[in-house]
Amino acid sequence: MRSQSIVSTRTLTPVNAGPVELPDPHRLVHLQFRRFAGCPVCNLHLRSVVTRHAEIEAAGVREVVLFHSPADELREHVAELPVAVVADPDKRLYREFGVESGRRSLLDPRAWLPILRAVLTGVWHVLRGREKLPASTPHGGRLGLPADFLIAPDGRIVAAHHGQHAYDQWSVDTLLALAGSHRH
């Protein structure tokens, strides 16, 4: 989907919260496409989102995060997150939004330092009991690319980003700037 495309109305069922309307009729939605349950790179990014969650909500943005893992596998990794997390094991929404997979997700040199940082941080969190290890062979594979979409209450995609490597997604600052320029 391209910026200015219209998202069809639907109800998503998060594994850690009640139903979510997409688009949300009252606020912007930041729809994030991530990789698999327990993905260290995804967790590194989501920690930055969680840290600034109150700021994101104050900007009128609802966070909705998709993973291509089954709900039962995903649930144990995201129960404590304050954002809606949706399982899409068949990658239906990934296909609909043009979110891809590819070797470049891990082979791009721009991803190497974040991957190293994610693995080291992830190990620390696992050892302290704050996170669980991902499956050794994650559902949907390890080669997913991230994507971000900002969806207006009327369903228009007002901003979109398809990642070129595993850690190529909007920062919280980028999200807040985009939200500020598209508030109703």
Coordinates of N, CA and C in Angstrom, one line a residue:
M1 N 0.8 -1.2 0.0 CA 0.0 0.0 0.0 C 0.9 1.2 0.0
R2 N 0.5 2.2 -0.7 CA 1.2 3.5 -0.7 C 0.5 4.5 0.1
S3 N 1.3 5.5 0.5 CA 0.8 6.7 1.2 C -0.4 7.2 0.4
Q4 N -1.4 7.6 1.2 CA -2.7 8.1 0.6 C -3.6 6.9 0.2
S5 N -3.3 5.7 0.3 CA -4.2 4.5 0.1 C -5.2 4.5 1.2
I6 N -6.3 3.8 1.0 CA -7.3 3.7 2.0 C -7.3 2.3 2.6
V7 N -7.3 2.2 3.9 CA -7.4 1.0 4.7 C -8.8 0.6 4.9
S8 N -9.2 -0.6 4.5 CA -10.6 -1.1 4.7 C -10.8 -1.3 6.2
T9 N -12.0 -1.0 6.6 CA -12.4 -1.1 8.0 C -12.4 -2.5 8.4
R10 N -11.8 -2.8 9.6 CA -11.8 -4.2 10.1 C -11.6 -4.1 11.6
T11 N -11.8 -5.2 12.3 CA -11.5 -5.3 13.7 C -10.4 -6.3 13.9
L12 N -9.3 -5.9 14.5 CA -8.2 -6.8 14.8 C -8.3 -7.3 16.2
T13 N -7.8 -8.5 16.5 CA -7.9 -9.1 17.8 C -6.5 -9.3 18.4
P14 N -6.1 -8.4 19.2 CA -4.7 -8.5 19.8 C -4.7 -9.7 20.8
V15 N -3.5 -10.2 21.0 CA -3.3 -11.3 21.9 C -3.2 -10.8 23.4
N16 N -3.1 -9.5 23.6 CA -2.8 -9.0 24.9 C -3.8 -7.8 25.2
A17 N -4.9 -7.7 24.5 CA -5.8 -6.6 24.7 C -7.2 -6.9 24.0
G18 N -8.1 -6.0 24.2 CA -9.4 -6.2 23.6 C -9.3 -5.8 22.1
P19 N -10.4 -6.0 21.4 CA -10.4 -5.7 19.9 C -10.0 -4.3 19.6
V20 N -9.4 -4.1 18.4 CA -8.9 -2.9 18.0 C -9.5 -2.6 16.6
E21 N -10.2 -1.4 16.5 CA -10.7 -1.0 15.2 C -9.6 -0.4 14.3
L22 N -9.6 -0.8 13.1 CA -8.6 -0.2 12.1 C -9.4 0.2 10.9
P23 N -9.4 1.5 10.6 CA -8.8 2.6 11.3 C -9.5 2.9 12.6
D24 N -8.8 3.5 13.5 CA -9.4 4.0 14.8 C -10.2 5.3 14.4
P25 N -11.5 5.4 14.7 CA -12.3 6.6 14.3 C -11.9 7.8 15.1
H26 N -11.1 7.7 16.1 CA -10.8 8.8 17.0 C -9.4 9.3 17.0
R27 N -8.5 8.5 16.5 CA -7.0 8.9 16.5 C -6.2 8.2 15.4
L28 N -5.0 8.6 15.3 CA -4.1 8.0 14.3 C -3.7 6.6 14.8
V29 N -3.4 5.7 13.9 CA -2.9 4.4 14.3 C -1.5 4.2 13.7
H30 N -0.5 3.9 14.5 CA 0.8 3.5 14.0 C 0.8 2.0 13.9
L31 N 0.6 1.5 12.7 CA 0.6 0.0 12.4 C 2.0 -0.4 12.1
Q32 N 2.6 -1.2 13.0 CA 4.0 -1.7 12.9 C 3.9 -3.1 12.5
F33 N 4.7 -3.5 11.5 CA 4.9 -4.9 11.1 C 6.3 -5.3 11.6
R34 N 6.4 -6.3 12.4 CA 7.6 -6.8 13.0 C 7.8 -8.3 12.5
R35 N 8.8 -8.9 13.1 CA 9.1 -10.2 12.6 C 8.5 -11.3 13.4
F36 N 9.2 -12.1 14.2 CA 8.6 -13.2 14.9 C 8.6 -13.0 16.4
A37 N 7.8 -13.8 17.1 CA 7.7 -13.6 18.6 C 9.1 -13.8 19.2
G38 N 9.5 -12.9 20.1 CA 10.8 -13.0 20.8 C 12.0 -12.5 19.9
C39 N 11.7 -12.0 18.8 CA 12.8 -11.4 17.9 C 13.6 -10.4 18.7
P40 N 14.9 -10.6 18.9 CA 15.7 -9.7 19.6 C 15.7 -8.3 19.0
V41 N 15.8 -8.2 17.7 CA 15.8 -6.9 17.0 C 14.4 -6.2 17.2
C42 N 13.4 -6.9 17.1 CA 12.0 -6.3 17.3 C 11.9 -5.8 18.8
N43 N 12.3 -6.7 19.7 CA 12.2 -6.3 21.1 C 13.0 -5.1 21.4
L44 N 14.2 -4.9 20.8 CA 15.0 -3.7 21.0 C 14.2 -2.5 20.6
H45 N 13.6 -2.5 19.5 CA 12.8 -1.4 19.0 C 11.6 -1.2 19.9
L46 N 10.9 -2.3 20.2 CA 9.7 -2.1 21.0 C 10.0 -1.5 22.4
R47 N 11.1 -1.8 23.0 CA 11.5 -1.2 24.3 C 11.5 0.3 24.1
S48 N 12.0 0.8 23.0 CA 12.0 2.3 22.8 C 10.6 2.8 22.7
V49 N 9.7 2.1 22.1 CA 8.3 2.5 22.0 C 7.6 2.5 23.4
V50 N 7.9 1.4 24.1 CA 7.3 1.3 25.5 C 7.7 2.4 26.4
T51 N 9.0 2.7 26.3 CA 9.6 3.8 27.2 C 8.9 5.1 26.9
R52 N 8.5 5.3 25.7 CA 7.9 6.6 25.4 C 6.4 6.5 25.0
H53 N 5.8 5.4 25.5 CA 4.4 5.1 25.2 C 3.4 6.3 25.6
A54 N 3.6 6.8 26.8 CA 2.7 7.9 27.2 C 2.8 9.1 26.3
E55 N 4.0 9.4 25.8 CA 4.2 10.5 24.9 C 3.6 10.2 23.6
I56 N 3.6 9.0 23.1 CA 3.0 8.6 21.8 C 1.5 8.7 22.0
E57 N 0.9 8.3 23.0 CA -0.5 8.4 23.3 C -1.0 9.8 23.4
A58 N -0.2 10.6 24.0 CA -0.5 12.1 24.2 C -0.5 12.8 22.8
A59 N 0.2 12.2 21.9 CA 0.3 12.8 20.5 C -0.9 12.3 19.7
G60 N -1.8 11.5 20.3 CA -3.0 11.1 19.6 C -2.8 9.8 18.7
V61 N -1.8 9.0 19.1 CA -1.5 7.8 18.3 C -1.7 6.6 19.1
R62 N -2.4 5.6 18.4 CA -2.5 4.3 19.0 C -1.5 3.3 18.3
E63 N -0.8 2.6 19.1 CA 0.2 1.6 18.6 C -0.5 0.3 18.4
V64 N -0.3 -0.3 17.2 CA -0.7 -1.6 16.9 C 0.4 -2.3 16.3
V65 N 0.9 -3.5 16.8 CA 2.1 -4.2 16.4 C 1.7 -5.5 15.9
L66 N 2.1 -5.9 14.7 CA 1.8 -7.2 14.1 C 3.1 -8.0 14.1
F67 N 2.9 -9.3 14.4 CA 4.0 -10.3 14.2 C 3.5 -11.5 13.4
H68 N 4.4 -12.1 12.7 CA 3.9 -13.3 11.9 C 4.0 -14.6 12.6
S69 N 3.8 -14.5 13.9 CA 3.8 -15.7 14.8 C 2.4 -16.1 15.1
P70 N 2.1 -17.4 15.5 CA 0.8 -17.8 16.0 C 0.5 -17.1 17.3
A71 N -0.7 -16.9 17.6 CA -1.1 -16.2 18.9 C -0.6 -16.9 20.1
D72 N -0.6 -18.2 20.2 CA -0.2 -18.9 21.4 C 1.3 -18.7 21.6
E73 N 2.1 -18.6 20.6 CA 3.5 -18.4 20.7 C 3.8 -16.9 21.0
L74 N 3.1 -16.1 20.4 CA 3.3 -14.6 20.6 C 2.9 -14.2 22.0
R75 N 1.8 -14.7 22.5 CA 1.2 -14.3 23.8 C 2.3 -14.3 24.9
E76 N 3.1 -15.3 25.0 CA 4.0 -15.4 26.1 C 5.2 -14.3 26.0
H77 N 5.3 -13.7 24.9 CA 6.4 -12.7 24.7 C 5.9 -11.3 24.9
V78 N 4.6 -11.1 24.8 CA 4.1 -9.7 24.8 C 3.0 -9.3 25.8
A79 N 2.8 -10.2 26.7 CA 1.7 -10.1 27.7 C 1.8 -8.7 28.5
E80 N 3.0 -8.3 28.7 CA 3.2 -7.1 29.5 C 3.3 -5.8 28.7
L81 N 3.3 -5.9 27.4 CA 3.4 -4.7 26.6 C 2.1 -3.8 26.7
P82 N 2.3 -2.5 26.8 CA 1.1 -1.6 26.8 C 0.5 -1.2 25.4
V83 N 0.9 -1.9 24.4 CA 0.5 -1.7 23.1 C -0.3 -2.9 22.6
A84 N -1.2 -2.8 21.6 CA -1.9 -3.9 21.1 C -1.0 -4.7 20.2
V85 N -0.9 -6.0 20.4 CA -0.1 -6.9 19.6 C -1.0 -7.9 18.9
V86 N -0.8 -8.0 17.6 CA -1.7 -8.9 16.8 C -0.9 -10.0 16.1
A87 N -1.4 -11.2 16.2 CA -0.7 -12.3 15.5 C -1.3 -12.4 14.1
D88 N -0.4 -12.6 13.1 CA -0.8 -12.7 11.7 C 0.0 -13.9 11.1
P89 N -0.1 -15.1 11.6 CA 0.7 -16.2 11.2 C 0.6 -16.5 9.7
D90 N -0.5 -16.2 9.1 CA -0.6 -16.5 7.7 C -0.1 -15.3 6.8
K91 N 0.3 -14.3 7.5 CA 0.8 -13.1 6.8 C -0.2 -12.4 5.9
R92 N -1.5 -12.5 6.2 CA -2.5 -11.9 5.3 C -2.3 -10.4 5.3
L93 N -2.1 -9.7 6.4 CA -2.0 -8.3 6.4 C -0.6 -7.9 5.9
Y94 N 0.4 -8.7 6.1 CA 1.7 -8.5 5.5 C 1.6 -8.4 4.0
R95 N 0.9 -9.3 3.4 CA 0.7 -9.3 1.9 C -0.1 -8.1 1.5
E96 N -1.2 -7.8 2.2 CA -2.0 -6.7 1.9 C -1.3 -5.4 1.9
F97 N -0.4 -5.2 2.9 CA 0.4 -4.0 3.0 C 1.7 -4.0 2.3
G98 N 2.0 -5.1 1.6 CA 3.3 -5.2 0.8 C 4.5 -5.3 1.6
V99 N 4.4 -5.9 2.8 CA 5.5 -6.1 3.7 C 6.2 -7.4 3.3
E100 N 7.5 -7.3 3.1 CA 8.3 -8.4 2.5 C 9.2 -9.1 3.5
S101 N 9.9 -10.1 3.0 CA 10.9 -10.9 3.7 C 12.1 -10.9 2.7
G102 N 13.3 -11.1 3.2 CA 14.4 -11.2 2.3 C 15.7 -11.3 3.1
R103 N 16.7 -11.9 2.5 CA 18.0 -12.1 3.1 C 18.6 -10.8 3.5
R104 N 18.3 -9.7 2.8 CA 18.9 -8.4 3.1 C 18.5 -7.9 4.5
S105 N 17.4 -8.5 5.0 CA 17.0 -8.1 6.4 C 18.2 -8.3 7.4
L106 N 19.0 -9.4 7.2 CA 20.1 -9.6 8.1 C 21.5 -9.4 7.5
L107 N 21.5 -9.3 6.2 CA 22.8 -9.2 5.6 C 23.3 -7.7 5.3
D108 N 22.4 -6.8 5.4 CA 22.7 -5.4 5.2 C 23.6 -4.9 6.4
P109 N 24.8 -4.4 6.1 CA 25.7 -4.0 7.1 C 25.1 -2.9 8.1
R110 N 24.1 -2.2 7.7 CA 23.5 -1.2 8.6 C 22.7 -1.9 9.7
A111 N 22.4 -3.2 9.5 CA 21.7 -3.9 10.5 C 22.6 -4.6 11.6
W112 N 23.9 -4.7 11.3 CA 24.7 -5.6 12.1 C 24.9 -5.0 13.5
L113 N 25.2 -3.7 13.7 CA 25.3 -3.2 15.0 C 24.0 -3.3 15.8
P114 N 22.9 -2.9 15.3 CA 21.6 -3.1 16.0 C 21.4 -4.6 16.3
I115 N 21.7 -5.5 15.4 CA 21.5 -6.9 15.7 C 22.4 -7.3 16.9
L116 N 23.6 -6.9 16.9 CA 24.5 -7.3 18.0 C 24.0 -6.7 19.3
R117 N 23.6 -5.4 19.3 CA 23.1 -4.8 20.5 C 21.8 -5.5 20.9
A118 N 21.0 -5.9 20.0 CA 19.7 -6.6 20.3 C 20.0 -7.9 20.9
V119 N 20.9 -8.7 20.4 CA 21.2 -10.0 20.9 C 21.8 -9.9 22.3
L120 N 22.7 -8.9 22.5 CA 23.3 -8.8 23.9 C 22.3 -8.3 24.9
T121 N 21.5 -7.3 24.5 CA 20.4 -6.8 25.4 C 19.4 -7.9 25.7
G122 N 19.1 -8.7 24.6 CA 18.1 -9.8 24.8 C 18.6 -10.8 25.7
V123 N 19.8 -11.2 25.6 CA 20.4 -12.2 26.5 C 20.3 -11.7 27.9
W124 N 20.7 -10.5 28.1 CA 20.6 -9.9 29.5 C 19.2 -10.0 30.0
H125 N 18.2 -9.6 29.2 CA 16.8 -9.6 29.7 C 16.3 -11.1 29.9
V126 N 16.8 -12.0 29.1 CA 16.4 -13.4 29.3 C 17.0 -13.9 30.6
L127 N 18.3 -13.7 30.8 CA 18.9 -14.1 32.0 C 18.3 -13.5 33.3
R128 N 17.7 -12.3 33.2 CA 17.1 -11.7 34.3 C 15.6 -12.1 34.4
G129 N 15.1 -12.9 33.5 CA 13.7 -13.3 33.5 C 12.7 -12.4 33.0
R130 N 13.2 -11.3 32.3 CA 12.3 -10.3 31.8 C 11.7 -10.6 30.4
E131 N 12.4 -11.5 29.6 CA 12.0 -11.9 28.3 C 12.3 -13.4 28.2
K132 N 11.6 -14.0 27.2 CA 11.8 -15.4 26.9 C 12.6 -15.5 25.5
L133 N 13.3 -16.6 25.4 CA 14.0 -16.9 24.1 C 13.0 -17.1 23.0
P134 N 13.3 -16.7 21.8 CA 12.4 -17.0 20.7 C 12.5 -18.5 20.3
A135 N 11.6 -18.9 19.5 CA 11.6 -20.3 19.0 C 12.9 -20.5 18.2
S136 N 13.5 -21.7 18.2 CA 14.7 -21.9 17.4 C 14.4 -21.9 15.9
T137 N 13.2 -22.2 15.5 CA 12.8 -22.1 14.1 C 11.4 -21.3 14.1
P138 N 11.5 -20.0 14.2 CA 10.3 -19.2 14.3 C 9.3 -19.4 13.1
H139 N 8.0 -19.4 13.4 CA 7.0 -19.5 12.4 C 7.1 -18.3 11.5
G140 N 7.1 -18.6 10.2 CA 7.3 -17.5 9.2 C 8.7 -17.1 8.9
G141 N 9.7 -17.7 9.6 CA 11.1 -17.5 9.3 C 11.7 -16.3 10.0
R142 N 13.0 -16.1 9.8 CA 13.7 -15.0 10.5 C 14.0 -13.8 9.6
L143 N 13.6 -13.9 8.3 CA 14.1 -12.9 7.3 C 13.0 -11.8 7.0
G144 N 12.1 -11.6 7.9 CA 11.1 -10.5 7.7 C 11.7 -9.1 7.7
L145 N 11.1 -8.3 7.0 CA 11.5 -6.8 7.0 C 10.4 -6.0 7.7
P146 N 10.8 -5.0 8.5 CA 9.9 -4.2 9.2 C 9.2 -3.3 8.3
A147 N 8.0 -2.8 8.7 CA 7.3 -1.7 8.0 C 6.5 -0.9 9.0
D148 N 6.2 0.3 8.7 CA 5.5 1.2 9.5 C 4.5 2.0 8.7
F149 N 3.2 2.1 9.2 CA 2.2 2.9 8.5 C 1.5 3.7 9.5
L150 N 1.2 5.0 9.1 CA 0.4 5.9 10.0 C -0.9 6.0 9.3
I151 N -2.0 5.6 10.0 CA -3.3 5.6 9.4 C -4.2 6.6 10.1
A152 N -4.8 7.5 9.3 CA -5.7 8.5 9.8 C -7.1 7.9 10.2
P153 N -7.9 8.6 11.0 CA -9.2 8.1 11.4 C -10.1 7.8 10.2
D154 N -9.9 8.4 9.0 CA -10.7 8.2 7.9 C -10.2 7.0 7.0
G155 N -9.1 6.4 7.5 CA -8.6 5.2 6.8 C -7.4 5.5 5.8
R156 N -7.1 6.8 5.6 CA -6.0 7.1 4.7 C -4.7 6.7 5.3
I157 N -3.8 6.1 4.5 CA -2.4 5.9 5.0 C -1.7 7.2 4.7
V158 N -1.4 8.0 5.8 CA -0.8 9.3 5.6 C 0.7 9.3 5.6
A159 N 1.3 8.1 6.0 CA 2.8 8.0 5.9 C 3.0 6.5 5.9
A160 N 4.1 6.1 5.2 CA 4.4 4.7 5.2 C 5.9 4.5 5.0
H161 N 6.5 3.4 5.6 CA 7.9 3.1 5.5 C 8.1 1.6 5.4
H162 N 8.7 1.1 4.3 CA 9.1 -0.3 4.2 C 10.6 -0.4 4.5
G163 N 10.9 -1.1 5.5 CA 12.3 -1.3 5.9 C 13.1 -2.0 4.9
Q164 N 14.4 -1.6 4.8 CA 15.4 -2.2 3.9 C 16.2 -3.3 4.6
H165 N 16.2 -3.3 5.9 CA 16.9 -4.3 6.7 C 16.2 -4.5 8.0
A166 N 16.7 -5.4 8.9 CA 15.9 -5.8 10.1 C 15.7 -4.7 11.1
Y167 N 16.5 -3.6 11.1 CA 16.3 -2.6 12.1 C 16.0 -1.2 11.4
D168 N 15.4 -1.3 10.3 CA 15.0 -0.1 9.5 C 13.6 0.2 9.7
Q169 N 13.3 0.9 10.8 CA 11.9 1.3 11.1 C 11.9 2.8 11.6
W170 N 10.7 3.3 11.8 CA 10.6 4.7 12.3 C 11.1 4.7 13.8
S171 N 11.8 5.7 14.1 CA 12.1 6.0 15.5 C 10.9 6.6 16.2
V172 N 10.9 6.7 17.5 CA 9.7 7.3 18.1 C 9.7 8.8 17.8
D173 N 10.9 9.4 17.6 CA 10.9 10.8 17.2 C 10.3 11.0 15.8
T174 N 10.6 10.2 14.9 CA 10.0 10.2 13.6 C 8.5 10.1 13.6
L175 N 8.1 9.1 14.4 CA 6.6 8.9 14.5 C 5.9 10.1 15.1
L176 N 6.5 10.7 16.1 CA 5.9 11.9 16.7 C 5.9 13.1 15.8
A177 N 6.9 13.2 15.0 CA 6.9 14.3 14.0 C 5.8 14.1 12.9
L178 N 5.7 12.8 12.5 CA 4.7 12.5 11.5 C 3.3 12.7 12.0
A179 N 3.1 12.3 13.3 CA 1.8 12.5 13.9 C 1.5 13.9 14.1
G180 N 2.4 14.7 14.4 CA 2.2 16.2 14.6 C 1.8 16.8 13.3
S181 N 2.3 16.3 12.2 CA 2.0 16.9 10.9 C 0.7 16.4 10.3
H182 N 0.1 15.4 10.9 CA -1.2 14.8 10.4 C -2.3 14.8 11.4
R183 N -2.2 15.6 12.4 CA -3.3 15.6 13.4 C -4.5 16.3 12.8
H184 N -5.6 15.9 13.2 CA -6.9 16.5 12.8 C -7.4 17.5 13.7

